[in-house]
Amino acid sequence: MAPRLEIVHGDITVEEVDVIVNAANSSLLGGGGVDGAIHRAAGPALLATCRELGGCLTGEAVITDGFDLPARWIVHTVGPVWHGGERGEADLLASCYRESLRLADTVDARSVAFPAISTGVYGYPPAPAARVAVEAVTTTPTSVAAVRFVCFDEAAIAAYESAVER
């Protein structure tokens, strides 16, 4: 059964869920946007742990403790940079969501909060990104009961609402 979907406007670092997903860069060492906010909120132990992991490839994911966050776990996934949609971006983005759910299942998570992966500095247009996200989450076998899409602005909320209505 597919997880229940929620769309909210907010700050992913304060979400009270089992797992939050970090839209990370391949180094896993922090950056701007969601990635930087998660690193700041989780505290210095996150950076130390991520240094030991040695990075992550696009479309893949790794899991760490949540450290100082309300969430017990952080799944770090590296979304694709948008190049017009002709370089497998949709498949890589879908893999981010599938791999994140797979890792959430390994820690028996019941709730997961996702940001709009790749839609910030990586340039993925919000509407197609939301369609990929909703399709990947609703078609991936998982024991996760609730998925929350945490949106930074009204445009992202509209994109996710439209994707869910499809």
PDB file of N, CA and C in Angstrom, residues 36-71:
ATOM      1  N   GLY A  36      22.596  22.859   3.660  1.00  0.00           N
ATOM      2  CA  GLY A  36      23.233  23.691   4.676  1.00  0.00           C
ATOM      3  C   GLY A  36      22.379  23.825   5.924  1.00  0.00           C
ATOM      4  N   ALA A  37      21.076  23.982   5.729  1.00  0.00           N
ATOM      5  CA  ALA A  37      20.167  24.119   6.868  1.00  0.00           C
ATOM      6  C   ALA A  37      20.169  22.852   7.730  1.00  0.00           C
ATOM      7  N   ILE A  38      20.165  21.696   7.091  1.00  0.00           N
ATOM      8  CA  ILE A  38      20.188  20.432   7.837  1.00  0.00           C
ATOM      9  C   ILE A  38      21.496  20.278   8.589  1.00  0.00           C
ATOM     10  N   HIS A  39      22.602  20.590   7.946  1.00  0.00           N
ATOM     11  CA  HIS A  39      23.901  20.489   8.633  1.00  0.00           C
ATOM     12  C   HIS A  39      23.959  21.431   9.836  1.00  0.00           C
ATOM     13  N   ARG A  40      23.474  22.655   9.667  1.00  0.00           N
ATOM     14  CA  ARG A  40      23.496  23.604  10.788  1.00  0.00           C
ATOM     15  C   ARG A  40      22.617  23.118  11.939  1.00  0.00           C
ATOM     16  N   ALA A  41      21.418  22.640  11.612  1.00  0.00           N
ATOM     17  CA  ALA A  41      20.482  22.217  12.658  1.00  0.00           C
ATOM     18  C   ALA A  41      20.897  20.914  13.333  1.00  0.00           C
ATOM     19  N   ALA A  42      21.538  20.022  12.602  1.00  0.00           N
ATOM     20  CA  ALA A  42      21.931  18.723  13.167  1.00  0.00           C
ATOM     21  C   ALA A  42      23.155  18.830  14.062  1.00  0.00           C
ATOM     22  N   GLY A  43      23.972  19.853  13.849  1.00  0.00           N
ATOM     23  CA  GLY A  43      25.162  20.040  14.672  1.00  0.00           C
ATOM     24  C   GLY A  43      26.413  19.443  14.061  1.00  0.00           C
ATOM     25  N   PRO A  44      27.562  19.697  14.673  1.00  0.00           N
ATOM     26  CA  PRO A  44      28.861  19.313  14.108  1.00  0.00           C
ATOM     27  C   PRO A  44      29.088  17.807  13.981  1.00  0.00           C
ATOM     28  N   ALA A  45      28.390  17.011  14.749  1.00  0.00           N
ATOM     29  CA  ALA A  45      28.576  15.558  14.657  1.00  0.00           C
ATOM     30  C   ALA A  45      28.149  15.033  13.288  1.00  0.00           C
ATOM     31  N   LEU A  46      27.185  15.711  12.652  1.00  0.00           N
ATOM     32  CA  LEU A  46      26.766  15.281  11.315  1.00  0.00           C
ATOM     33  C   LEU A  46      27.912  15.427  10.326  1.00  0.00           C
ATOM     34  N   LEU A  47      28.580  16.550  10.341  1.00  0.00           N
ATOM     35  CA  LEU A  47      29.697  16.763   9.424  1.00  0.00           C
ATOM     36  C   LEU A  47      30.795  15.723   9.655  1.00  0.00           C
ATOM     37  N   ALA A  48      31.094  15.442  10.897  1.00  0.00           N
ATOM     38  CA  ALA A  48      32.123  14.437  11.211  1.00  0.00           C
ATOM     39  C   ALA A  48      31.728  13.073  10.657  1.00  0.00           C
ATOM     40  N   THR A  49      30.478  12.705  10.812  1.00  0.00           N
ATOM     41  CA  THR A  49      29.995  11.414  10.295  1.00  0.00           C
ATOM     42  C   THR A  49      30.047  11.390   8.772  1.00  0.00           C
ATOM     43  N   CYS A  50      29.612  12.475   8.146  1.00  0.00           N
ATOM     44  CA  CYS A  50      29.599  12.523   6.676  1.00  0.00           C
ATOM     45  C   CYS A  50      31.007  12.465   6.090  1.00  0.00           C
ATOM     46  N   ARG A  51      31.975  13.035   6.784  1.00  0.00           N
ATOM     47  CA  ARG A  51      33.373  12.936   6.316  1.00  0.00           C
ATOM     48  C   ARG A  51      33.798  11.475   6.210  1.00  0.00           C
ATOM     49  N   GLU A  52      33.358  10.659   7.158  1.00  0.00           N
ATOM     50  CA  GLU A  52      33.721   9.240   7.166  1.00  0.00           C
ATOM     51  C   GLU A  52      33.058   8.459   6.034  1.00  0.00           C
ATOM     52  N   LEU A  53      31.921   8.947   5.536  1.00  0.00           N
ATOM     53  CA  LEU A  53      31.179   8.221   4.496  1.00  0.00           C
ATOM     54  C   LEU A  53      31.839   8.329   3.119  1.00  0.00           C
ATOM     55  N   GLY A  54      32.580   9.386   2.873  1.00  0.00           N
ATOM     56  CA  GLY A  54      33.314   9.498   1.619  1.00  0.00           C
ATOM     57  C   GLY A  54      32.483   9.885   0.411  1.00  0.00           C
ATOM     58  N   GLY A  55      31.324  10.449   0.600  1.00  0.00           N
ATOM     59  CA  GLY A  55      30.533  10.931  -0.526  1.00  0.00           C
ATOM     60  C   GLY A  55      29.431   9.981  -0.959  1.00  0.00           C
ATOM     61  N   CYS A  56      28.706  10.417  -1.983  1.00  0.00           N
ATOM     62  CA  CYS A  56      27.556   9.664  -2.483  1.00  0.00           C
ATOM     63  C   CYS A  56      27.352  10.034  -3.951  1.00  0.00           C
ATOM     64  N   LEU A  57      26.987   9.072  -4.759  1.00  0.00           N
ATOM     65  CA  LEU A  57      26.760   9.310  -6.175  1.00  0.00           C
ATOM     66  C   LEU A  57      25.347   9.821  -6.437  1.00  0.00           C
ATOM     67  N   THR A  58      25.177  10.504  -7.546  1.00  0.00           N
ATOM     68  CA  THR A  58      23.865  10.996  -7.953  1.00  0.00           C
ATOM     69  C   THR A  58      22.884   9.830  -8.087  1.00  0.00           C
ATOM     70  N   GLY A  59      21.699  10.016  -7.512  1.00  0.00           N
ATOM     71  CA  GLY A  59      20.666   8.982  -7.559  1.00  0.00           C
ATOM     72  C   GLY A  59      20.762   7.961  -6.443  1.00  0.00           C
ATOM     73  N   GLU A  60      21.818   8.021  -5.653  1.00  0.00           N
ATOM     74  CA  GLU A  60      21.990   7.094  -4.545  1.00  0.00           C
ATOM     75  C   GLU A  60      21.714   7.792  -3.218  1.00  0.00           C
ATOM     76  N   ALA A  61      21.768   7.063  -2.120  1.00  0.00           N
ATOM     77  CA  ALA A  61      21.466   7.626  -0.814  1.00  0.00           C
ATOM     78  C   ALA A  61      22.247   6.893   0.272  1.00  0.00           C
ATOM     79  N   VAL A  62      22.493   7.599   1.366  1.00  0.00           N
ATOM     80  CA  VAL A  62      23.111   7.029   2.566  1.00  0.00           C
ATOM     81  C   VAL A  62      22.323   7.539   3.768  1.00  0.00           C
ATOM     82  N   ILE A  63      22.460   6.867   4.897  1.00  0.00           N
ATOM     83  CA  ILE A  63      21.705   7.240   6.093  1.00  0.00           C
ATOM     84  C   ILE A  63      22.648   7.504   7.254  1.00  0.00           C
ATOM     85  N   THR A  64      22.284   8.506   8.052  1.00  0.00           N
ATOM     86  CA  THR A  64      23.021   8.822   9.279  1.00  0.00           C
ATOM     87  C   THR A  64      22.013   9.048  10.401  1.00  0.00           C
ATOM     88  N   ASP A  65      22.536   9.146  11.608  1.00  0.00           N
ATOM     89  CA  ASP A  65      21.716   9.577  12.736  1.00  0.00           C
ATOM     90  C   ASP A  65      21.192  10.976  12.458  1.00  0.00           C
ATOM     91  N   GLY A  66      20.166  11.380  13.187  1.00  0.00           N
ATOM     92  CA  GLY A  66      19.613  12.717  13.066  1.00  0.00           C
ATOM     93  C   GLY A  66      20.320  13.741  13.949  1.00  0.00           C
ATOM     94  N   PHE A  67      21.130  13.268  14.882  1.00  0.00           N
ATOM     95  CA  PHE A  67      21.886  14.116  15.802  1.00  0.00           C
ATOM     96  C   PHE A  67      20.959  15.108  16.509  1.00  0.00           C
ATOM     97  N   ASP A  68      21.112  16.409  16.324  1.00  0.00           N
ATOM     98  CA  ASP A  68      20.333  17.396  17.073  1.00  0.00           C
ATOM     99  C   ASP A  68      18.977  17.722  16.449  1.00  0.00           C
ATOM    100  N   LEU A  69      18.574  17.001  15.417  1.00  0.00           N
ATOM    101  CA  LEU A  69      17.278  17.228  14.775  1.00  0.00           C
ATOM    102  C   LEU A  69      16.168  16.470  15.507  1.00  0.00           C
ATOM    103  N   PRO A  70      14.915  16.885  15.340  1.00  0.00           N
ATOM    104  CA  PRO A  70      13.813  16.096  15.897  1.00  0.00           C
ATOM    105  C   PRO A  70      13.712  14.705  15.251  1.00  0.00           C
ATOM    106  N   ALA A  71      14.087  14.606  13.991  1.00  0.00           N
ATOM    107  CA  ALA A  71      14.057  13.320  13.286  1.00  0.00           C
ATOM    108  C   ALA A  71      15.187  12.432  13.803  1.00  0.00           C
TER     109      ALA A  71
END
